Coordinates of C-alpha atoms (C1' of nucleotides) in Angstrom, one line a residue:
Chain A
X156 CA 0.0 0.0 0.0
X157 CA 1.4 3.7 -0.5
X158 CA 2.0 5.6 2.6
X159 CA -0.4 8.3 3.8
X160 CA 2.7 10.0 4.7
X161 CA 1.1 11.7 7.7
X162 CA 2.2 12.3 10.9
X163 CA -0.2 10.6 12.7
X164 CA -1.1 7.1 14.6
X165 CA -3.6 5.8 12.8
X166 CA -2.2 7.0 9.7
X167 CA 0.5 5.0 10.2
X168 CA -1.1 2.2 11.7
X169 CA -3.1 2.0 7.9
X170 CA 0.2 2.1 6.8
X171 CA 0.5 -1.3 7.5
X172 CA -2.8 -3.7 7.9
X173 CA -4.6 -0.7 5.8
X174 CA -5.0 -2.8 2.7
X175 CA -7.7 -5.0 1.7
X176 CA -7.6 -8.6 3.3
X177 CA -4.7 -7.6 5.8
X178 CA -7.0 -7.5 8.7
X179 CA -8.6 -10.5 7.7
X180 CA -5.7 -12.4 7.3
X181 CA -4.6 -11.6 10.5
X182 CA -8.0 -12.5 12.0
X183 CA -7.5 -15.8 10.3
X184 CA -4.1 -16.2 12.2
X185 CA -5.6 -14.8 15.6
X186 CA -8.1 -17.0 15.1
X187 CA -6.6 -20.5 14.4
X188 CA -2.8 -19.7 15.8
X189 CA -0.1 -20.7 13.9
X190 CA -1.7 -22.0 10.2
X191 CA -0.6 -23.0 6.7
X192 CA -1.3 -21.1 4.0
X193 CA -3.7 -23.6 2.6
X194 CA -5.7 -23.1 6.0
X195 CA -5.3 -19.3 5.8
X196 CA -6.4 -19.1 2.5
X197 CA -9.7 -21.1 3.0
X198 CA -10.7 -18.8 6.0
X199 CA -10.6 -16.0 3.1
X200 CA -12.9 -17.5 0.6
X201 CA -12.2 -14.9 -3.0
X202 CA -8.9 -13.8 -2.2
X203 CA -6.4 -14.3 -5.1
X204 CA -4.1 -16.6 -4.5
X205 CA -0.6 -14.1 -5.5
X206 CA -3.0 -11.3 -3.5
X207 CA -2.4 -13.4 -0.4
X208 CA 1.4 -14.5 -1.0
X209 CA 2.2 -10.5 -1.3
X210 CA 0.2 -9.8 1.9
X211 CA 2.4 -12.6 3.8
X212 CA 5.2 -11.0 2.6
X213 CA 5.0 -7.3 4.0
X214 CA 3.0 -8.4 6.8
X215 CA 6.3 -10.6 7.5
X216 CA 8.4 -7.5 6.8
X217 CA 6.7 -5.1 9.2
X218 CA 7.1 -7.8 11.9
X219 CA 3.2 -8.3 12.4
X220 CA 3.8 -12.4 11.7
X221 CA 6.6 -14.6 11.0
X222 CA 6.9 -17.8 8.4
X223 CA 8.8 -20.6 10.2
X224 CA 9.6 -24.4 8.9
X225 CA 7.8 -27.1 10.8
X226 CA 9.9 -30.1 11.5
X227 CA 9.3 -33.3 9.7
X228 CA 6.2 -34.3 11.5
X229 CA 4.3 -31.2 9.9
X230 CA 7.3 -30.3 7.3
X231 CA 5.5 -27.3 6.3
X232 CA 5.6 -23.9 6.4
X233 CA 3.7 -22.4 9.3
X234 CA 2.4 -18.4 9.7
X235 CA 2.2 -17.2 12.9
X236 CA 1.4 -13.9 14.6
X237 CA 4.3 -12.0 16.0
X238 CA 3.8 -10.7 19.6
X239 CA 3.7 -7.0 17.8
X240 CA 0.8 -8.7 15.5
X241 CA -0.9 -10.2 18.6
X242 CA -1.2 -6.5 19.9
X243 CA -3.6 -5.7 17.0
X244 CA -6.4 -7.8 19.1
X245 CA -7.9 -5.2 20.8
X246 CA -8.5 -3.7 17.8
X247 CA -9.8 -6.2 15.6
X248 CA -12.2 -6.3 18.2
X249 CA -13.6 -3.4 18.4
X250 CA -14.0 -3.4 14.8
X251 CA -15.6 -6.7 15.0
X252 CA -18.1 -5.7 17.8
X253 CA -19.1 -2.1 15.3
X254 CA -19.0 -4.5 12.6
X255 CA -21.9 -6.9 15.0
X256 CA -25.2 -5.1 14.1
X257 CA -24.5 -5.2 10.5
X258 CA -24.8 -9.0 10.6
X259 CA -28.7 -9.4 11.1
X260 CA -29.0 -8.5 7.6
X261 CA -26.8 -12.3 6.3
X262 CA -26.7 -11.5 2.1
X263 CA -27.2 -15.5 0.8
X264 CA -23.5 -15.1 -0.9
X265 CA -21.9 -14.5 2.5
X266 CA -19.4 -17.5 3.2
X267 CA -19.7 -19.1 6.5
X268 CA -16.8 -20.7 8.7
X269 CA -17.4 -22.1 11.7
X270 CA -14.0 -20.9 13.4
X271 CA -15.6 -17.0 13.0
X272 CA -18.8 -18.0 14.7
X273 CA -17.4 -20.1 17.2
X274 CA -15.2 -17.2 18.3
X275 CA -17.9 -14.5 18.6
X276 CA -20.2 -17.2 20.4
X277 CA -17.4 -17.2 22.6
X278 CA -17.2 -13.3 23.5
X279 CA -20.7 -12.6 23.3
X280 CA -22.5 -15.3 25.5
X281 CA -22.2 -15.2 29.2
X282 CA -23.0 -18.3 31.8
X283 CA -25.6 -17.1 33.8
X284 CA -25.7 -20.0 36.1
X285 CA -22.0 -20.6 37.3
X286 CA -23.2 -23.4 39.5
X287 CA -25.2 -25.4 38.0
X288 CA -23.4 -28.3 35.9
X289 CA -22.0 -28.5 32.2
X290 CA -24.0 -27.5 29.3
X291 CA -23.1 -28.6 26.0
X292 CA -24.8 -27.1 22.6
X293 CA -23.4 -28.4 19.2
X294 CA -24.3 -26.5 16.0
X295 CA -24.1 -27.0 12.8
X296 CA -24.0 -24.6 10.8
X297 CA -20.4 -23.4 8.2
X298 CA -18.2 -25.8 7.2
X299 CA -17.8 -27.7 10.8
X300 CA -19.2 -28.7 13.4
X301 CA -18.5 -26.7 16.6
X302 CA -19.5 -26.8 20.0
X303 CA -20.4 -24.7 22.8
X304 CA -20.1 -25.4 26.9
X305 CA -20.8 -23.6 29.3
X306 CA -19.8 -24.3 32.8
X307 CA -18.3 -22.3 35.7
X308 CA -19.7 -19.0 34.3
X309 CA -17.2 -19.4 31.5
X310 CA -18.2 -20.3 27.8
X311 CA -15.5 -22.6 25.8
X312 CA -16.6 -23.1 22.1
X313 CA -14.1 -25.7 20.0
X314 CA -14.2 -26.4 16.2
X315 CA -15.5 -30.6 16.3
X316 CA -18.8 -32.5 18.0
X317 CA -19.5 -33.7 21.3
X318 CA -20.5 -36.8 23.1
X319 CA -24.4 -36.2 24.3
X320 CA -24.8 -32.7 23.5
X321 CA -27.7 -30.8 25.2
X322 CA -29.4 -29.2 22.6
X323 CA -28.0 -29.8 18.8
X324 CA -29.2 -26.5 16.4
X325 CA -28.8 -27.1 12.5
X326 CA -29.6 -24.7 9.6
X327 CA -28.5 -21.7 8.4
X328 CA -26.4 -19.4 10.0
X329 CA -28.6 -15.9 10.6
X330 CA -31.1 -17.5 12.0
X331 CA -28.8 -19.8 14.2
X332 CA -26.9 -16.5 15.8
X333 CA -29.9 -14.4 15.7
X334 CA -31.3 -16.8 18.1
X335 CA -28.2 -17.5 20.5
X336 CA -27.4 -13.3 20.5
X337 CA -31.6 -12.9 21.7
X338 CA -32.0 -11.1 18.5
X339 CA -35.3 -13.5 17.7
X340 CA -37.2 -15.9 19.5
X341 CA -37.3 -19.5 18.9
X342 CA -40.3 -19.6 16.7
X343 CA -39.2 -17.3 14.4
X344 CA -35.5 -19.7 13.6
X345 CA -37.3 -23.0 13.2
X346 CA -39.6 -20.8 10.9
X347 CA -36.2 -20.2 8.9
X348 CA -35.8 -24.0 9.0
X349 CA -33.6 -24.5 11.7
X350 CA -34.0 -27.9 13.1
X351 CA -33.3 -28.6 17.0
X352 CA -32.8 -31.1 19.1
X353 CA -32.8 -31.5 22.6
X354 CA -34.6 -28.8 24.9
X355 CA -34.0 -25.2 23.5
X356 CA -35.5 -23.7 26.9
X357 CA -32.0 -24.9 28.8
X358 CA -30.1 -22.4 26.2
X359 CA -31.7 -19.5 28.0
X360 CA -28.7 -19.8 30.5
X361 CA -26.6 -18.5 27.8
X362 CA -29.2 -16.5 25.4
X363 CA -27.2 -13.2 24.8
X364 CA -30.8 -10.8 25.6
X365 CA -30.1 -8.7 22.3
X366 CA -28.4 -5.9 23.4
X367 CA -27.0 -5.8 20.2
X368 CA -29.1 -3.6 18.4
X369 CA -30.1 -3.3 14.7
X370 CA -28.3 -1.8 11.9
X371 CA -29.1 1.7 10.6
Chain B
X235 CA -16.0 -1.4 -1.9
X236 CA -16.4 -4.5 -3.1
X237 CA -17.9 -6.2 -0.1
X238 CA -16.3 -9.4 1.1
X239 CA -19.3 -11.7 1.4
X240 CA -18.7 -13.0 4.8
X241 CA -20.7 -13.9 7.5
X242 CA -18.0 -12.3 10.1
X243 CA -18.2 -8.7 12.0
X244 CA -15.0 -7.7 11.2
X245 CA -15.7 -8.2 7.6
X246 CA -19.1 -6.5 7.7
X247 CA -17.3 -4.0 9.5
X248 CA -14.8 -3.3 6.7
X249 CA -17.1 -3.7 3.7
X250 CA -18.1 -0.1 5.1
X251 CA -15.1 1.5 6.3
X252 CA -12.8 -0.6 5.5
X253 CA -11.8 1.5 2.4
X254 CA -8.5 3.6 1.6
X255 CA -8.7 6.7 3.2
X256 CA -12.0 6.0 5.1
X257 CA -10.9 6.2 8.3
X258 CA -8.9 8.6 7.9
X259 CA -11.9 10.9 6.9
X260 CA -14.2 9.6 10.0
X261 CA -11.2 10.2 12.3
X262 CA -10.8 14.1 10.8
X263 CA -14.7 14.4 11.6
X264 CA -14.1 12.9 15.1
X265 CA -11.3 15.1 15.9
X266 CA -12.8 18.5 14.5
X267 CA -16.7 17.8 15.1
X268 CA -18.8 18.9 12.2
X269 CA -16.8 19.9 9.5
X270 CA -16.8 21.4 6.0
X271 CA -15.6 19.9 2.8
X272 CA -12.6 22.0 2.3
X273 CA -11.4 21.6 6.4
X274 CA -11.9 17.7 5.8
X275 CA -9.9 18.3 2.5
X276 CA -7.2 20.3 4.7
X277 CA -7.0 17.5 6.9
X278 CA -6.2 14.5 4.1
X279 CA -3.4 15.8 2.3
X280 CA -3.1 13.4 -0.6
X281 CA -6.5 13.2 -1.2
X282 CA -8.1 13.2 -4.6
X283 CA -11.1 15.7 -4.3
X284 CA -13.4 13.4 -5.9
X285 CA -12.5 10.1 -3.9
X286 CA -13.4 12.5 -0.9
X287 CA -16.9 13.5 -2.1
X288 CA -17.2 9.5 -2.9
X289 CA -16.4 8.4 0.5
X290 CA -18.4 10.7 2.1
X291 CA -21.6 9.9 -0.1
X292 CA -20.8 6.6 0.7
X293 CA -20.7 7.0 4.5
X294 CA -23.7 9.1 4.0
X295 CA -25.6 6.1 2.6
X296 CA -24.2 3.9 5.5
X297 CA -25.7 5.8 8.2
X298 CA -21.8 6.7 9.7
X299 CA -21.9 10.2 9.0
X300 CA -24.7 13.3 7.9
X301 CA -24.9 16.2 5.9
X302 CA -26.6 19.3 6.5
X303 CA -26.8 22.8 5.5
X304 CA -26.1 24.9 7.8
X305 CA -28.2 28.2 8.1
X306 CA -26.8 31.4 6.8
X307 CA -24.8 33.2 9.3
X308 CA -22.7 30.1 8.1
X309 CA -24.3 29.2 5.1
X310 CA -22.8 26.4 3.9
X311 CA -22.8 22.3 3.9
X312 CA -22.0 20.4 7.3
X313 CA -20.6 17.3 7.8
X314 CA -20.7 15.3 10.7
X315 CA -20.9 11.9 12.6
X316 CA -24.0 10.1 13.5
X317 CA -24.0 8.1 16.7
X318 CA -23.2 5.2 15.2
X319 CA -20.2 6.7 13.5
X320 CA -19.0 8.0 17.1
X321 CA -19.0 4.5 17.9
X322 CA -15.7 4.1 15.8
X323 CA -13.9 5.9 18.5
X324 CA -12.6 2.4 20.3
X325 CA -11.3 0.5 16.9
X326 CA -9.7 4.6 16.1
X327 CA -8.3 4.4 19.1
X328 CA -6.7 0.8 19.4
X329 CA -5.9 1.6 15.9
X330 CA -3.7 5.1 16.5
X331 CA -2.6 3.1 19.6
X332 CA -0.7 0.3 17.7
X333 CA 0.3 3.1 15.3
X334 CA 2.2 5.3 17.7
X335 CA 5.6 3.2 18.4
X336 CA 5.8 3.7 14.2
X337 CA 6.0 7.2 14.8
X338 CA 9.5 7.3 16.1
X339 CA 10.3 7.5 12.6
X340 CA 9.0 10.5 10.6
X341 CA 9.5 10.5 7.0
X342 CA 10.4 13.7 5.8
X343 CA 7.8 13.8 3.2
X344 CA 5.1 13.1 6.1
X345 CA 3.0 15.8 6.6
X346 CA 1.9 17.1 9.8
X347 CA -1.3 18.7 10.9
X348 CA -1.8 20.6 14.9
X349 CA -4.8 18.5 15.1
X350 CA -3.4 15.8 15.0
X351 CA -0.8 16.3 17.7
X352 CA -2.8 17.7 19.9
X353 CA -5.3 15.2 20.4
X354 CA -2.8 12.1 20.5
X355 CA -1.0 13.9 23.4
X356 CA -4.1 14.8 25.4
X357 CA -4.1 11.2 25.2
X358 CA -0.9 10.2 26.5
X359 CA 0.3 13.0 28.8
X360 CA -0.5 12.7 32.7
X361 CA -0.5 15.6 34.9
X362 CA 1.5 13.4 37.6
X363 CA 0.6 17.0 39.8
X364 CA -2.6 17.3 40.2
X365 CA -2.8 20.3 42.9
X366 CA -0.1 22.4 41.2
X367 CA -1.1 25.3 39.5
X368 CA -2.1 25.4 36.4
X369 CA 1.0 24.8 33.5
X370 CA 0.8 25.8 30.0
X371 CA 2.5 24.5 27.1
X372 CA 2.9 26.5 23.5
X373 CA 3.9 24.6 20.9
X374 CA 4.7 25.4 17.3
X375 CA 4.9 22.0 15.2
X376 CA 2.3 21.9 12.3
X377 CA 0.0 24.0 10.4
X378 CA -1.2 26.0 13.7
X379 CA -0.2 26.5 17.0
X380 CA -1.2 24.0 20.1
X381 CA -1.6 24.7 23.8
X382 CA -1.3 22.4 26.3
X383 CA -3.2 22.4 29.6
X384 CA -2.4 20.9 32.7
X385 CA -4.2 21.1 36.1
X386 CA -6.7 19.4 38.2
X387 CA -4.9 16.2 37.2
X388 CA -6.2 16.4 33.7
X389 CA -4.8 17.6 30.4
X390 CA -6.1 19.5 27.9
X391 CA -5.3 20.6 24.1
X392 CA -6.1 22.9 21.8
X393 CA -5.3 24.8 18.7
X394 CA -4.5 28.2 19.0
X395 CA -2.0 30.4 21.7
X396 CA -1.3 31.1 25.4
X397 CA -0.6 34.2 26.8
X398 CA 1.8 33.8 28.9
X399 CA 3.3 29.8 28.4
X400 CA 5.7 28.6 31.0
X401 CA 7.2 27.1 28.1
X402 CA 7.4 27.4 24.4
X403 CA 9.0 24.9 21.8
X404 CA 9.4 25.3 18.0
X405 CA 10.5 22.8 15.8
X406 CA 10.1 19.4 14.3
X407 CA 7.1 17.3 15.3
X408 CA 9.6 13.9 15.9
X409 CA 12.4 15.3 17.8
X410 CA 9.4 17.7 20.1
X411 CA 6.8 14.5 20.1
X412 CA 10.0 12.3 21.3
X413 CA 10.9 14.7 23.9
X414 CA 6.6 15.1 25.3
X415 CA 6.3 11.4 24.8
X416 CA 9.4 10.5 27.0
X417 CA 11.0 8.8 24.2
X418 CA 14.2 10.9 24.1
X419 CA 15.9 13.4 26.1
X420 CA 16.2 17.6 26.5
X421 CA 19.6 17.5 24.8
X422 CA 18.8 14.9 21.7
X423 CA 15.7 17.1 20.8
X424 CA 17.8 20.7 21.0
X425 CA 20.4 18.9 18.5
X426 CA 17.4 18.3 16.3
X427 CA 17.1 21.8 16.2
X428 CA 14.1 22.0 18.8
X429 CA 14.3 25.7 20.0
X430 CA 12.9 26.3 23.6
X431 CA 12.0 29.0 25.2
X432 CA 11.0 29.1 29.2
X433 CA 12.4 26.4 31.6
X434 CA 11.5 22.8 30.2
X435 CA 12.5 20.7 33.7
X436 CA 8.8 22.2 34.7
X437 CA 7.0 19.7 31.9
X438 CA 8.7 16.8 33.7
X439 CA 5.3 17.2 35.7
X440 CA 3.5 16.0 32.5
X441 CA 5.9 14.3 30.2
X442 CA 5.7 10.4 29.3
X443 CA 8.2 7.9 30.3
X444 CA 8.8 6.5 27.0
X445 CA 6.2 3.2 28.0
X446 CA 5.8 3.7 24.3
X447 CA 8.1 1.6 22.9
X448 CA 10.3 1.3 19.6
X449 CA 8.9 -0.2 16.4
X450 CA 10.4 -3.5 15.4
Chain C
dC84 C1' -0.6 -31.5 -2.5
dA85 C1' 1.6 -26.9 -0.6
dG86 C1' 3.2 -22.5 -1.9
dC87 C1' 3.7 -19.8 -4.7
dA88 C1' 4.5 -16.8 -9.8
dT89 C1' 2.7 -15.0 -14.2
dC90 C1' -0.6 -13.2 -17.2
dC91 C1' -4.6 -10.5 -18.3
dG92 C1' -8.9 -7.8 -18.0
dC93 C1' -11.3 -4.9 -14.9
dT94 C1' -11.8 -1.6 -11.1
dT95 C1' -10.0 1.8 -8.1
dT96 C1' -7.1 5.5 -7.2
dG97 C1' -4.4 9.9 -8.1
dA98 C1' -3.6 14.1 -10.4
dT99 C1' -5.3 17.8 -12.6
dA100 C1' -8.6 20.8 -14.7
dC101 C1' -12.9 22.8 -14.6
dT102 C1' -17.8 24.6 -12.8
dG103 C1' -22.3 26.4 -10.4
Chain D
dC43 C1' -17.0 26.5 -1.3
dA44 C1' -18.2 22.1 -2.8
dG45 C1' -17.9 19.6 -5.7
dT46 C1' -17.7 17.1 -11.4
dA47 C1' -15.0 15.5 -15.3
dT48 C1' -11.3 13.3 -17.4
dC49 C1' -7.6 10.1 -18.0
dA50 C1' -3.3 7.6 -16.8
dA51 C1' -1.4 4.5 -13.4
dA52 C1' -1.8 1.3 -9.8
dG53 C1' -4.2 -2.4 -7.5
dC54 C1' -7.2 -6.3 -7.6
dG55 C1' -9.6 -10.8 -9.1
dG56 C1' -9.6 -14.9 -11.6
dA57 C1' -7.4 -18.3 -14.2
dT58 C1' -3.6 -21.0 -15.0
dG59 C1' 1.0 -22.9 -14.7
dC60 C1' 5.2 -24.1 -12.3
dT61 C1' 8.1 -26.4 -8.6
dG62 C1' 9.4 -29.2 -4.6

DNA sequence: CAGCATCCGCTTTGATACTG
DNA sequence: CAGTATCAAAGCGGATGCTG
């Protein structure tokens, strides 16, 4: 990217994950930790392929990751946020959270990946009931599986399925989160065909209470 | 923007201001409050004058920003942040935050506005005496000249002069933002040709301690 | 297969000139 | 003051090919 060439923080700050699909890709790699760039690249569905190898590069050059060679067991080449990179979290979070109200409206060529849901499940639901024992909510919905438990007024979501799951949600992915954030009531997702099992009324330990208000 | 057509808030967030020179334009309007097109020009050096009335059509349309025409003792076109615009302020803020250990280096070709400066140092300076009398700061970096406030523990900036400044400094905004900041010391800054006028061991009181560190 | 590099058509940006 | 208009240059997206 050419320089703003002003004095200025954020200026500068552009200067370097300004550019289309840098903050991405370093949501990718904040995301899943150290990755390939197969992985990388499949957590940015329509970036070009020589778009993504430059982007590596300078990223790698202002010290925001580094490219190391895995040992024989991998014997790959592995991308991995530098410390100065890690620092960019706070950040891509608060973008993420201004960026939250603009997802009610889901366009049907959005791309789904589990790993993004499962983090935001994962910052925005709260265990309201610390002591009572384990729940466990698999979903279906991107391209995996992922689960969610809650249990000591902590919420742990993983990429995979689980044993005897609670509740199990499947079906499309607006309807899914607009549900778990409180944005709509349960009638209204299995009226957008999502299919549950289990009993949905032990989710509302977790329900985020839609705080999260609609777009403009 | 071509919109990135995924189902993430930091994407959605970015398919609206995730643009070249975007931010940039929302964090001139933050700085300045309702603004007209040739200040917001005044603050973008580089700009082309079109992209500008693009972006801010655009932001317009996004519900980040409004235009209005003033009545005529001004008599002319406002522009200025919605509410949901001024909830950029976090991610601007993380974002000049990360920015500000690349500011050790200034280009030369960088350009510097008073704006700029003084808001970023309202930000980092501490009046470490809070029942001291009142100190005041002149300084003489950019396009206008700043004043620095501090008393009652908190410090204050704005554009324009003091009348009677304990102290005065003219000169380059790296070598003077160094010295403020903490980052380099009395005699470093004077060799960069800093000239100082009043006795600068009083803005120990309010001067960083260089917790800002280098860029890698 | 993983990790690129090259080529090509299209879109966005930058610089400048011009206007109500 | 607040923009439009124009056009060359740079950046991007998509396809394909190459190398270990």
């Amino acid at each position: 990217m050419r320089s703003y060439e002003q004095y200025c923080g954020l200026a500068k700050a552009l200067d370097v994950v300004g550019d289309r699909w840098t903050l991405l890709i370093i949501r990718e790699l904040e995301l899943r930790g150290p990755s390939r760039y197969t992985d990388i690249r499949n957590g940015l569905p329509g970036i070009a392929t020589n778009l993504l190898a430059d982007r590596l590069r300078e990223l790698e050059r202002a010290g925001v990751l580094t490219r190391e060679e895995a040992p024989p067991p991998i014997a790959t080449t592995l991308f991995e946020l530098t410390p100065r990179g890690r620092q960019l979290r706070p950040a891509l979070e608060e973008l993420t959270l201004w960026g939250l109200p603009l997802m009610a409206e889901q366009a049907p060529e959005d791309a789904v990946r589990s790993h993004w849901l499962a983090s935001l499940l994962e910052v925005m639901l709260t265990d309201r009931q610390p002591d009572a024992s384990r729940l466990t909510l698999e979903l279906h919905i991107g391209d995996e599986p992922i689960v969610i438990e809650a249990g000591d007024g902590t919420i742990r979501s993983r990429i995979g399925t689980a044993e005897d799951p609670a509740v199990t949600m499947i079906g499309q992915a607006r309807p899914i989160m607009g549900f778990l954030l409180g944005r709509i009531e349960l009638a209204e997702a299995t009226a957008a065909g999502v299919e549950i099992r289990g009993d949905p009324a032990t989710l509302d330990r977790i329900r985020g209470d839609a705080t999260v208000t609609a777009a403009p």
